[in-house]
Each structure stands twice: as structure tokens, then as C-alpha cells.
Amino acid sequence: YFCSSHCRDCHFFLYPKAAMAQATRQVAELKTLRKEFKGDGQFEFLGPKPADATDTNPTRLKIKFEAPVPLTAVVTMPVGYPGDAPPGFKVEPPAGGGYATAGQKLEEAHKEAIEELLSTQASYMPGMECVSAVLQSLADLDLSTLDLGQPGRCRSIFKVEVVNNSPQFSRSLKQAANGCPCLWFYRTIACQNNAKFSFAVNPFRAVYVMCDAPDKKTASEFMKAIRTDADMDCDMLGKPGKIQMTVVEEFEMAPKAQGIPDGFDSEEYRTDEDLDKLMKPYMEEAAGIK
């Protein structure tokens, strides 16, 4: 009995030649990297040796760069590398801390963009010993050309239990959004024979609203408008009034998180499962800063 096809111990038992071949290739590449990056303190082997590595404790090394931007690349060689898995890359600040350099200033957003750049380069060379070739992309690194996404964006999500007059609500919501991308999901209410909704106009229930703002200040202004607008909806007698809303989430978005599509739009959902699928890509777990 073998616990998993991905278990390294079983893999060695079932495919000893293949597993040892991966380790042998890693050893050869490590020797080449040590020779290539032979500057004082430039290469640092963190271990373990490829033959002793596991899925939870893979072989790792550090390579330091002084130019064009001082940084340290931490390279991970998974057990399956190079034949079955790509290497991993993380960026650390230069010795002494901080990201300030003589010519360019490396911010946290740059760090994430560089890591993505290195991983993308590695994906172009599957099955190959590619660490050296990937790191060569740092030789002419220009921070101004990196795709940093859109840092600073903020997302507000709130729920309204009942909307009595959806046309009025839609107009007021669009005005509050003031051009920011806004999307809302709703369930309809059948009220033709319900006296409670005799003054209602296309009423909705369990309405979830989300809006993307370019910065925290704009997000705050949007939520203030939602809370204070005395003409946001109509009450049971058809008179203008505020809405009763509950904040679901307010957070700063990751620079490259999926944004709400430009414009102002809405969509009906029928089940909680439908709502979950609609909301999940926009929630903080998926779109917030990690």
C-alpha cells in the first residue's frame, strides 16, 4: 500500500531511477550556479541536499545581486524539479533592510512583481534546468517597466435586506458610486397579493452591493453617501427614505486583484449557491492584500 502518488518515499520506491535522476540534475545545476555566482557572499546554499530533500523541505539557495537593483533571490528546487515541477522564487530586501537603492527604490509592490516575473520566465522552460536563465532577467531590471497593477484600490461590500423601490434604489446607488465600478446582486419578491408591498415597485430582497474605489478616501465618501442619502429607497408607504444596510466587507485590494467591471450593473440570483459563485471572486479572501 502506498499513501499517495505524490508521496516522496513511495515515489522513490516505485520510481527510484527517475527520482535519483532529478536529484542528480539538481546537484549538477547547483554546482554550475555556485561557479556562475562566485562573488563574495553572492551564493548561499540553504539545504537540504537534493538527495535528502522532501516535499515539505525542498532544496533552497540564495543568490544576491547588487545591480541594477540590490536584492536577494531565494530559489526553491522542489523534489520534482526540473523534470516535473518548476523552481520557486522569492525576493528579499538587500542586507541592512529596506528597499532603497542609489538609483531605484524597490517597494513591496516591486518585490511581488519581480517574483511574478521570475515565475513566468520559469514557466517558459518546463523540464529544463532554468534557474540561471531565469535570473538573467534581473540583469537589466528596470523598476519603471514592471507591471504593479493598481495599488491603493478599496472595495466596499454591503447588504440590504429589502429594497422596496428598485428603480429609485438603482438611481440613488449609481449617483453614490459617482462613476466608480459598481455591481449588485438581488433576489426578486413576488408581491402582487401581498398588502405589505402594496406601494412597492419591483421590490428586491437580499441585495448585495459592491463598489471599487481608486483610494480609501473615495471609498469612505461612497459609504457615507449610502448611509446618509434620505432618498435612497422608499418606505412601505411609498415615501422616500434611507436604507437599512449591513457592511459585509471593506478592504484594500491586492494591486493585481480582479476589479469589478467598469460601469454600473446588476444581476439576479436564485439560490445561495448562485450567490456564492457570483460573490466569491470579489471577496477579501480572493481580492484582498495577503
Rosetta silent file (secondary structure, phi, psi, omega in degrees, C-alpha in Angstrom):
SEQUENCE: YFCSSHCRDCHFFLYPKAAMAQATRQVAELKTLRKEFKGDGQFEFLGPKPADATDTNPTRLKIKFEAPVPLTAVVTMPVGYPGDAPPGFKVEPPAGGGYATAGQKLEEAHKEAIEELLSTQASYMPGMECVSAVLQSLADLDLSTLDLGQPGRCRSIFKVEVVNNSPQFSRSLKQAANGCPCLWFYRTIACQNNAKFSFAVNPFRAVYVMCDAPDKKTASEFMKAIRTDADMDCDMLGKPGKIQMTVVEEFEMAPKAQGIPDGFDSEEYRTDEDLDKLMKPYMEEAAGIK
SCORE:     score description
SCORE:     0.000 S_00000001
   1 L     0.000  133.500  178.338    0.000    0.000    0.000 S_00000001
   2 L  -120.249  133.247 -170.332    1.311    3.436   -0.924 S_00000001
   3 L   -67.383  -32.611 -177.437   -0.163    6.507    0.756 S_00000001
   4 L  -166.392  149.052  177.614   -0.130    8.775   -2.280 S_00000001
   5 L   -68.780  -15.173 -178.943    1.216    9.029   -5.794 S_00000001
   6 L  -100.264   -1.713 -179.958    2.781   12.322   -4.628 S_00000001
   7 L   -70.685  128.002 -174.407    4.443   10.874   -1.537 S_00000001
   8 H   -66.383  -39.669 -179.025    8.198   11.192   -1.964 S_00000001
   9 H   -61.851  -43.564  178.104    9.040    7.952   -0.057 S_00000001
  10 H   -67.318  -36.944 -179.516    6.669    5.944   -2.265 S_00000001
  11 H   -61.492  -41.875  178.914    7.956    7.749   -5.333 S_00000001
  12 H   -65.165  -36.194 -178.969   11.495    6.671   -4.528 S_00000001
  13 H   -70.519  -42.456 -176.650   10.344    3.088   -4.039 S_00000001
  14 H   -80.008  -38.600 -174.648    8.310    2.954   -7.239 S_00000001
  15 L  -129.439   60.447 -175.447   10.495    5.119   -9.457 S_00000001
  16 H   -60.313  -38.959 -178.427   13.999    5.116   -7.923 S_00000001
  17 H   -67.374  -42.984 -179.583   15.802    5.839  -11.187 S_00000001
  18 H   -65.412  -44.199 -179.202   13.547    8.765  -12.076 S_00000001
  19 H   -64.203  -43.726 -179.977   13.741   10.259   -8.569 S_00000001
  20 H   -67.886  -32.639  178.204   17.513    9.915   -8.396 S_00000001
  21 H   -63.569  -39.111  177.702   17.841   11.389  -11.872 S_00000001
  22 H   -62.817  -46.449 -179.698   16.029   14.552  -10.670 S_00000001
  23 H   -62.262  -39.877  179.747   18.335   14.831   -7.656 S_00000001
  24 H   -63.341  -41.344  178.913   21.388   14.288   -9.850 S_00000001
  25 H   -66.434  -37.069  178.066   20.292   17.076  -12.201 S_00000001
  26 H   -64.463  -43.062  179.577   19.740   19.395   -9.242 S_00000001
  27 H   -59.938  -44.496 -179.609   23.235   18.667   -7.902 S_00000001
  28 H   -63.508  -40.291  179.918   24.774   19.436  -11.288 S_00000001
  29 H   -68.805  -37.756  177.952   22.833   22.696  -11.564 S_00000001
  30 H   -60.920  -40.660  178.017   23.826   23.741   -8.053 S_00000001
  31 H   -63.383  -41.332  179.188   27.475   23.286   -8.951 S_00000001
  32 H   -65.164  -41.848 -179.746   27.011   25.395  -12.074 S_00000001
  33 H   -65.803  -39.327  179.025   25.225   28.143  -10.135 S_00000001
  34 H   -62.051  -37.759  178.422   27.937   28.217   -7.489 S_00000001
  35 H   -72.262  -38.341 -177.748   30.538   28.783  -10.197 S_00000001
  36 H   -69.259  -43.045 -178.004   28.450   31.384  -12.010 S_00000001
  37 L  -105.939   70.293 -171.634   27.613   33.427   -8.931 S_00000001
  38 L  -100.772   10.635  176.918   31.019   33.260   -7.270 S_00000001
  39 L   -63.356  164.364 -177.902   31.191   36.808   -5.947 S_00000001
  40 L   -59.979  113.118  179.068   31.892   37.343   -2.261 S_00000001
  41 L    69.697   13.065 -176.115   28.814   36.073   -0.412 S_00000001
  42 L   -75.223  -38.184 -178.106   26.766   36.022   -3.612 S_00000001
  43 E  -107.899  130.229  177.269   25.818   32.333   -3.467 S_00000001
  44 E  -135.862  117.761  178.861   24.435   30.769   -0.295 S_00000001
  45 E   -87.210  123.367 -177.510   23.243   27.159   -0.129 S_00000001
  46 E   -95.802  -18.963 -179.893   20.453   26.757    2.428 S_00000001
  47 E    82.889  179.593   -6.912   19.937   22.990    2.030 S_00000001
  48 L   -75.559  175.497  175.313   18.992   20.272    2.322 S_00000001
  49 L   -61.718  147.354 -178.444   20.975   18.305   -0.222 S_00000001
  50 H   -51.739  -37.341 -179.074   18.781   17.188   -3.159 S_00000001
  51 H   -68.558  -21.698 -178.714   19.041   13.535   -2.096 S_00000001
  52 H  -103.075   -2.759 -176.158   17.689   14.453    1.364 S_00000001
  53 L   -71.030  155.303  176.199   15.003   16.891    0.247 S_00000001
  54 L  -133.706  174.340  178.366   11.282   16.260    0.724 S_00000001
  55 L   -61.097  -35.382 -178.310    8.085   17.882   -0.463 S_00000001
  56 L   -90.341  -11.989  179.252    7.878   19.841    2.807 S_00000001
  57 L  -138.875   71.862 -177.199   11.599   20.577    2.989 S_00000001
  58 L   -77.837  167.962  177.242   12.898   21.167   -0.551 S_00000001
  59 E   -68.825  134.198 -178.622   16.362   22.294   -1.548 S_00000001
  60 E  -135.315  153.674  178.155   16.792   26.076   -1.267 S_00000001
  61 E  -152.035  160.917  176.890   19.501   28.612   -2.037 S_00000001
  62 E  -121.305  141.505  174.674   20.047   32.367   -2.075 S_00000001
  63 E  -131.881  124.358 -175.701   21.703   34.468   -4.751 S_00000001
  64 E   -97.518  142.480  178.197   22.479   38.121   -4.064 S_00000001
  65 E  -125.401  140.106  178.166   22.502   40.894   -6.652 S_00000001
  66 L  -103.857  -25.280 -177.086   23.976   44.381   -6.281 S_00000001
  67 L  -145.025  152.425   -0.728   22.944   45.862   -9.626 S_00000001
  68 L   -75.548  -14.267  177.747   20.905   47.221  -11.218 S_00000001
  69 L  -131.037  121.263  178.034   18.767   46.810   -8.068 S_00000001
  70 L   -62.309  123.722  177.745   20.186   45.346   -4.826 S_00000001
  71 E  -165.087  167.138  175.560   18.119   42.322   -3.834 S_00000001
  72 E  -121.921  127.289  177.259   18.379   38.665   -2.875 S_00000001
  73 E   -96.568  122.398  176.458   16.615   35.941   -4.848 S_00000001
  74 E   -98.736  117.752 -174.136   15.615   32.916   -2.777 S_00000001
  75 E  -106.593  132.895  176.008   15.314   29.896   -5.073 S_00000001
  76 E  -113.474  129.687  176.271   13.405   26.727   -4.209 S_00000001
  77 E  -107.840   98.375  179.128   14.028   23.462   -6.072 S_00000001
  78 L   -60.052  162.668 -179.628   11.016   21.186   -5.454 S_00000001
  79 L   -55.295  -36.887 -177.781   11.584   17.436   -5.330 S_00000001
  80 L   -82.899   -2.860 -179.571   10.189   17.119   -8.866 S_00000001
  81 L   -77.248  142.063    2.269   12.417   19.831  -10.334 S_00000001
  82 L   -92.826  -11.867 -172.150   13.473   20.097  -13.116 S_00000001
  83 L   -68.227  -38.700 -171.026   11.588   17.291  -14.837 S_00000001
  84 L  -121.433   -4.841 -177.621    8.163   17.545  -13.221 S_00000001
  85 L  -150.735  147.206  179.145    7.970   20.862  -11.362 S_00000001
  86 L   -82.448  159.799  174.065    9.209   24.445  -11.841 S_00000001
  87 L   -74.136  160.759  177.220   11.515   26.207   -9.374 S_00000001
  88 E  -110.479  152.812 -177.225   10.100   28.770   -6.978 S_00000001
  89 E  -135.734  134.738  171.822   11.348   32.323   -6.458 S_00000001
  90 E  -130.903  150.756 -179.340   11.041   34.829   -3.631 S_00000001
  91 E  -113.295  132.127  177.413   12.658   38.240   -3.335 S_00000001
  92 E  -115.997  153.236  178.116   14.221   39.544   -0.123 S_00000001
  93 L   -66.740  160.682  178.351   15.485   43.064    0.639 S_00000001
  94 L   -66.198  162.230  178.446   19.227   43.721    0.498 S_00000001
  95 L   -55.447  136.319 -178.025   21.369   43.265    3.604 S_00000001
  96 L   103.063  -11.253  176.446   20.679   46.062    6.042 S_00000001
  97 L    82.310  164.522  178.873   16.946   46.054    5.358 S_00000001
  98 L    79.297  169.519 -179.209   14.735   48.317    3.322 S_00000001
  99 L  -120.817   10.717 -178.589   14.395   48.572   -0.412 S_00000001
 100 E   -74.605  135.238  178.118   16.029   51.944   -1.015 S_00000001
 101 L  -128.526  169.703 -178.045   18.790   51.911   -3.614 S_00000001
 102 L   -62.927  -41.918 -175.087   21.054   54.541   -5.081 S_00000001
 103 L  -106.903  -30.947 -175.892   19.202   54.747   -8.371 S_00000001
 104 L  -135.476  148.092  179.742   15.868   52.980   -7.874 S_00000001
 105 E  -107.864  120.262 -176.456   13.587   52.413   -4.915 S_00000001
 106 L   -92.680  109.533  178.804   12.220   48.902   -4.537 S_00000001
 107 L   -91.436  171.673  178.792    8.776   48.915   -2.952 S_00000001
 108 H   -59.203  -37.534  178.902    6.787   45.910   -1.734 S_00000001
 109 H   -63.739  -35.336  176.453    4.757   46.024   -4.943 S_00000001
 110 H   -64.073  -42.908 -179.867    8.005   45.760   -6.938 S_00000001
 111 H   -55.355  -48.178 -179.868    9.002   42.701   -4.916 S_00000001
 112 H   -65.652  -38.197  179.945    5.774   40.897   -5.814 S_00000001
 113 H   -67.290  -37.054  178.621    6.073   41.925   -9.468 S_00000001
 114 H   -67.167  -41.567  178.191    9.654   40.616   -9.663 S_00000001
 115 H   -60.915  -41.449  177.673    8.600   37.292   -8.150 S_00000001
 116 H   -65.590  -39.864  178.042    5.852   37.020  -10.739 S_00000001
 117 H   -59.400  -47.258 -178.222    8.330   37.914  -13.495 S_00000001
 118 H   -65.081  -42.815  178.852   10.745   35.167  -12.422 S_00000001
 119 H   -63.859  -38.275  178.283    7.984   32.555  -12.121 S_00000001
 120 H   -64.882  -43.174  178.226    6.675   33.491  -15.559 S_00000001
 121 H   -60.330  -41.213  179.724   10.134   33.130  -17.074 S_00000001
 122 H   -64.763  -33.524 -178.490   10.473   29.677  -15.498 S_00000001
 123 H   -66.235  -19.274  179.321    7.133   28.587  -16.946 S_00000001
 124 L   -80.146   -7.802 -175.708    8.561   29.057  -20.439 S_00000001
 125 L  -128.366   56.724 -178.463   11.185   26.348  -19.805 S_00000001
 126 L   -63.590  140.103  177.639    9.361   23.263  -18.475 S_00000001
 127 L    78.092    2.315 -175.490   11.525   20.243  -17.792 S_00000001
 128 L  -112.894  152.721  169.719   14.742   22.268  -18.073 S_00000001
 129 L   -74.039  105.321 -166.501   17.383   23.390  -15.595 S_00000001
 130 L  -123.509    2.624 -174.684   16.389   27.041  -15.822 S_00000001
 131 H   -57.434  -48.234 -179.158   17.435   28.875  -12.653 S_00000001
 132 H   -60.594  -46.979 -178.852   20.415   30.596  -14.273 S_00000001
 133 H   -63.013  -38.602  179.763   18.444   31.594  -17.370 S_00000001
 134 H   -65.788  -45.128 -177.724   15.579   32.933  -15.254 S_00000001
 135 H   -67.377  -19.474  176.567   17.864   35.005  -13.030 S_00000001
 136 H   -63.731  -21.820  179.016   19.433   36.569  -16.109 S_00000001
 137 H   -67.999  -12.619  177.966   16.207   38.564  -16.458 S_00000001
 138 H   -85.111  -11.492 -174.954   17.382   40.573  -13.435 S_00000001
 139 L   -63.225  -35.272 -179.709   20.483   41.777  -15.274 S_00000001
 140 L  -119.299   35.510 -177.122   18.646   44.630  -16.985 S_00000001
 141 L   -63.029  127.766  176.303   15.849   45.070  -14.443 S_00000001
 142 L  -124.627  110.106 -175.327   14.088   48.436  -14.714 S_00000001
 143 H   -58.178  -29.792 -176.908   11.547   49.007  -11.966 S_00000001
 144 H   -69.180  -15.789 -178.287    9.649   51.520  -14.074 S_00000001
 145 H   -97.077   -4.926 -177.783    8.699   48.788  -16.561 S_00000001
 146 L   -73.214  143.711  176.272    7.232   46.358  -14.012 S_00000001
 147 L   -84.636  103.777 -177.138    3.501   45.743  -14.006 S_00000001
 148 L   -93.842    1.485 -176.893    2.490   46.775  -10.480 S_00000001
 149 L    71.931 -144.155 -179.650   -1.227   46.513  -11.055 S_00000001
 150 L  -128.658   83.775  179.764   -3.334   49.193   -9.331 S_00000001
 151 L   -68.417  151.436  175.034   -2.236   49.636   -5.707 S_00000001
 152 L    94.280   -9.608 -179.689   -4.446   51.535   -3.274 S_00000001
 153 L   -66.718  147.306  179.007   -7.856   50.458   -4.584 S_00000001
 154 E  -127.983  141.647 -179.850  -10.521   49.808   -1.950 S_00000001
 155 E  -117.645  135.246  176.633  -13.639   47.657   -2.178 S_00000001
 156 E  -117.427  131.520  178.341  -16.844   48.121   -0.205 S_00000001
 157 E  -130.251  127.917  177.196  -19.466   45.366    0.030 S_00000001
 158 E  -140.754  165.600 -177.165  -22.758   45.715    1.875 S_00000001
 159 E  -122.543  139.118  173.599  -26.141   44.012    2.120 S_00000001
 160 E  -118.771  121.869 -175.429  -29.643   45.441    2.053 S_00000001
 161 E   -64.662  -43.779 -177.853  -32.318   43.058    3.334 S_00000001
 162 E  -141.473  132.468  172.129  -35.194   44.642    1.395 S_00000001
 163 E  -114.407  116.924 -176.188  -35.382   47.200   -1.402 S_00000001
 164 L   -79.722  -38.115 -176.969  -38.959   48.457   -1.842 S_00000001
 165 E  -126.287   92.027 -173.563  -38.474   50.576   -4.939 S_00000001
 166 H   -65.534  -35.656  176.173  -35.686   49.142   -7.086 S_00000001
 167 H   -61.534  -42.050  178.245  -35.763   51.885   -9.773 S_00000001
 168 H   -65.069  -44.688  179.688  -35.306   54.533   -7.062 S_00000001
 169 H   -60.559  -44.090 -178.756  -32.619   52.459   -5.354 S_00000001
 170 H   -62.394  -43.503  179.172  -30.756   51.928   -8.637 S_00000001
 171 H   -62.934  -45.228 -178.230  -30.725   55.652   -9.444 S_00000001
 172 H   -67.088  -39.809 -179.831  -29.517   56.587   -5.959 S_00000001
 173 H   -64.947  -42.502  179.094  -26.864   53.863   -5.916 S_00000001
 174 H   -63.642  -38.249  178.830  -25.489   54.933   -9.281 S_00000001
 175 H   -66.190  -40.217 -179.997  -25.307   58.519   -8.087 S_00000001
 176 H   -67.034  -37.252  179.612  -23.445   57.471   -4.923 S_00000001
 177 H   -65.214  -30.468  173.384  -20.975   55.400   -6.935 S_00000001
 178 L    52.190   46.079  176.627  -20.167   58.551   -8.909 S_00000001
 179 L    92.706  -12.912  177.551  -18.541   56.746  -11.802 S_00000001
 180 L   -72.725  147.248  177.411  -16.771   54.052   -9.750 S_00000001
 181 L   -57.893  129.299 -176.909  -17.367   50.452  -10.904 S_00000001
 182 E  -139.449  136.022 -177.743  -20.426   49.143   -9.083 S_00000001
 183 E  -140.556  137.272  178.547  -22.123   45.746   -9.206 S_00000001
 184 E  -140.426  147.443 -177.803  -25.076   44.389   -7.248 S_00000001
 185 E  -118.615  142.296 -173.563  -26.889   41.074   -6.940 S_00000001
 186 E  -146.130  162.097  170.258  -30.518   40.671   -5.907 S_00000001
 187 E  -118.956  142.052 -178.119  -33.452   38.287   -5.450 S_00000001
 188 E   -83.260  163.088  178.068  -36.928   39.288   -6.557 S_00000001
 189 L  -123.998  127.537  175.507  -40.063   39.368   -4.384 S_00000001
 190 L   -85.669  110.834 -170.643  -43.458   38.188   -5.591 S_00000001
 191 L  -129.665   14.820 -175.618  -45.764   40.786   -4.042 S_00000001
 192 L   -57.462  -35.892 -177.362  -48.812   41.079   -6.254 S_00000001
 193 L  -111.966   22.083 -177.483  -51.114   39.789   -3.490 S_00000001
 194 L  -111.108  110.276 -176.918  -49.084   40.993   -0.508 S_00000001
 195 H   -61.553  -26.883 -179.668  -50.516   44.108    1.157 S_00000001
 196 H   -59.224  -29.930 -177.614  -47.178   44.719    2.840 S_00000001
 197 H  -111.860   30.176 -175.745  -45.725   45.634   -0.539 S_00000001
 198 L   -64.375  -26.611  178.851  -48.718   47.469   -1.963 S_00000001
 199 L  -101.157    5.147 -177.352  -46.591   50.582   -2.574 S_00000001
 200 L   -75.222  151.939  176.282  -43.525   48.659   -3.724 S_00000001
 201 E  -128.011  108.342 -176.910  -42.103   48.983   -7.225 S_00000001
 202 L    46.018   61.563 -176.502  -40.190   45.915   -8.404 S_00000001
 203 L   -70.746  151.017  177.530  -39.033   45.100   -4.869 S_00000001
 204 E  -125.383  159.786  173.165  -35.879   43.068   -4.202 S_00000001
 205 E  -133.184  161.837  179.317  -34.571   41.170   -1.200 S_00000001
 206 E    46.632   58.351 -178.520  -31.127   40.085   -0.003 S_00000001
 207 E   -90.334  125.738  178.125  -29.401   42.678   -2.163 S_00000001
 208 E  -111.149  125.028 -176.631  -25.588   42.595   -2.151 S_00000001
 209 E  -118.265  138.003  174.318  -23.787   45.681   -3.433 S_00000001
 210 E  -135.788  145.466 -178.001  -20.082   46.108   -4.154 S_00000001
 211 E  -143.823  135.353  177.040  -18.161   49.119   -5.370 S_00000001
 212 E  -100.750  126.277  177.158  -14.471   49.635   -6.241 S_00000001
 213 E  -113.077  149.735 -178.431  -12.922   52.990   -5.376 S_00000001
 214 L   -70.108  -18.461 -179.327   -9.486   54.189   -6.517 S_00000001
 215 L  -157.316  171.672 -176.225   -8.488   55.075   -2.941 S_00000001
 216 H   -64.004  -38.578 -178.913   -9.631   54.926    0.674 S_00000001
 217 H   -61.407  -45.793  179.827  -10.982   58.483    0.666 S_00000001
 218 H   -64.974  -38.108  178.167  -13.287   57.807   -2.291 S_00000001
 219 H   -63.323  -40.772  178.835  -14.453   54.549   -0.693 S_00000001
 220 H   -65.215  -40.210  178.985  -15.322   56.398    2.522 S_00000001
 221 H   -64.357  -38.479  178.230  -17.264   59.021    0.598 S_00000001
 222 H   -62.566  -48.506 -177.877  -19.239   56.306   -1.185 S_00000001
 223 H   -67.000  -34.215  177.038  -20.223   54.562    2.062 S_00000001
 224 H   -63.990  -41.408  178.818  -21.117   57.891    3.678 S_00000001
 225 H   -63.942  -38.541  179.499  -23.432   58.680    0.774 S_00000001
 226 H   -64.029  -42.964 -175.751  -25.089   55.269    1.103 S_00000001
 227 H   -73.394  -31.878 -171.008  -25.697   55.719    4.832 S_00000001
 228 H  -102.610  -11.838 -177.473  -26.934   59.322    4.720 S_00000001
 229 L   -65.893  114.590 -178.974  -28.967   59.536    1.500 S_00000001
 230 L   -81.726    1.894 -179.766  -32.545   60.194    2.654 S_00000001
 231 L  -125.942   28.551 -174.798  -33.848   59.380   -0.816 S_00000001
 232 L   -71.342  -37.032 -178.693  -32.065   56.064   -1.303 S_00000001
 233 E  -147.460 -173.392  175.452  -35.257   53.985   -1.348 S_00000001
 234 E  -120.270  148.830  179.546  -38.947   54.306   -0.483 S_00000001
 235 L   -82.647 -170.992 -175.490  -40.679   53.001    2.635 S_00000001
 236 L   -66.115  -16.720  179.418  -43.761   50.788    2.810 S_00000001
 237 L  -100.813    5.157  177.973  -45.987   53.800    2.160 S_00000001
 238 L    86.052    9.819  179.888  -44.062   54.882   -0.880 S_00000001
 239 L   -91.931  143.338  179.354  -42.291   57.784    0.842 S_00000001
 240 E   -58.237  145.728  179.855  -38.558   58.418    0.229 S_00000001
 241 E  -165.615  172.809  177.003  -36.277   57.143    2.949 S_00000001
 242 L   -77.203  168.112  176.662  -32.879   55.757    3.916 S_00000001
 243 L  -103.814  154.371  172.385  -31.947   52.112    3.562 S_00000001
 244 L   -96.956  110.107 -175.358  -31.121   49.653    6.328 S_00000001
 245 E  -125.137  156.234  178.159  -27.765   48.208    5.318 S_00000001
 246 E  -126.531  126.434  178.083  -25.144   45.913    6.810 S_00000001
 247 E   -70.120  128.795  176.860  -21.472   46.116    5.899 S_00000001
 248 E   -92.932  -52.409  177.978  -20.191   42.765    4.660 S_00000001
 249 E  -154.019  145.160  169.241  -16.564   43.686    3.918 S_00000001
 250 E  -137.408  123.735 -175.141  -14.415   46.770    3.414 S_00000001
 251 E  -158.026  159.314  173.194  -10.793   46.195    2.417 S_00000001
 252 E   -83.963  133.382 -175.471   -7.831   47.360    0.394 S_00000001
 253 E   -83.697  150.211  171.459   -7.446   45.293   -2.741 S_00000001
 254 L   -63.042  144.359 -175.275   -4.324   43.499   -3.892 S_00000001
 255 L   -53.120  -34.268 -177.319   -2.711   45.518   -6.711 S_00000001
 256 L  -108.459   17.472  178.815   -3.479   42.855   -9.313 S_00000001
 257 L   -66.830  150.364  177.471   -6.797   41.655   -7.931 S_00000001
 258 L   -62.698  125.842  179.129   -9.716   41.298  -10.332 S_00000001
 259 L   -90.819  160.281  172.396  -11.665   44.521  -10.397 S_00000001
 260 L   -64.918  137.288  178.960  -15.386   44.988  -10.785 S_00000001
 261 L   -54.717  142.847  179.520  -16.128   45.552  -14.492 S_00000001
 262 L   -56.681  144.192  177.795  -16.305   49.225  -15.402 S_00000001
 263 L   108.318 -163.506 -176.511  -19.764   50.706  -15.277 S_00000001
 264 E  -132.692  118.842 -173.207  -22.884   50.061  -13.234 S_00000001
 265 E  -147.620  163.091  178.400  -24.602   46.682  -13.456 S_00000001
 266 E  -144.069  160.975 -178.700  -26.808   44.218  -11.577 S_00000001
 267 E  -151.128  137.886  178.267  -27.682   40.539  -11.783 S_00000001
 268 E   -83.830  143.012  172.099  -30.402   38.366  -10.316 S_00000001
 269 L  -127.085  155.555 -174.690  -29.550   35.205   -8.383 S_00000001
 270 L  -114.040  -25.889 -177.829  -31.946   32.469   -7.286 S_00000001
 271 L  -132.471  163.927  176.629  -30.078   30.342   -4.752 S_00000001
 272 H   -63.682  -32.747  178.395  -27.387   30.792   -2.112 S_00000001
 273 H   -65.194  -40.825  176.953  -25.135   28.637   -4.267 S_00000001
 274 H   -61.678  -43.609 -179.430  -25.611   31.035   -7.182 S_00000001
 275 H   -63.139  -41.310 -179.287  -24.767   33.977   -4.928 S_00000001
 276 H   -60.623  -41.728  179.240  -21.640   32.283   -3.627 S_00000001
 277 H   -65.934  -36.927  179.867  -20.328   31.767   -7.149 S_00000001
 278 H   -71.064  -39.295 -173.059  -21.034   35.399   -8.034 S_00000001
 279 H   -84.646  -33.337 -169.994  -19.503   36.852   -4.878 S_00000001
 280 H   -51.268  -45.540 -177.852  -16.506   34.602   -4.264 S_00000001
 281 H   -65.985  -15.432 -174.892  -14.088   36.193   -6.795 S_00000001
 282 H  -105.076   -5.915 -177.536  -14.725   39.625   -5.288 S_00000001
 283 L   -75.951  163.206 -175.832  -14.437   38.839   -1.572 S_00000001
 284 H   -59.004  -35.362 -179.723  -11.425   39.808    0.533 S_00000001
 285 H   -57.497  -35.976 -179.001  -10.162   36.231    0.642 S_00000001
 286 H   -94.038  -32.138 -170.827   -9.675   36.321   -3.133 S_00000001
 287 H  -114.098   -7.001 -177.645   -9.061   40.006   -3.788 S_00000001
 288 E   -81.320  168.172  177.010   -7.572   41.436   -0.602 S_00000001
 289 L   -71.426  129.037 -178.978   -3.930   42.075    0.198 S_00000001
 290 L   -81.523    0.000    0.000   -2.344   38.910    1.540 S_00000001
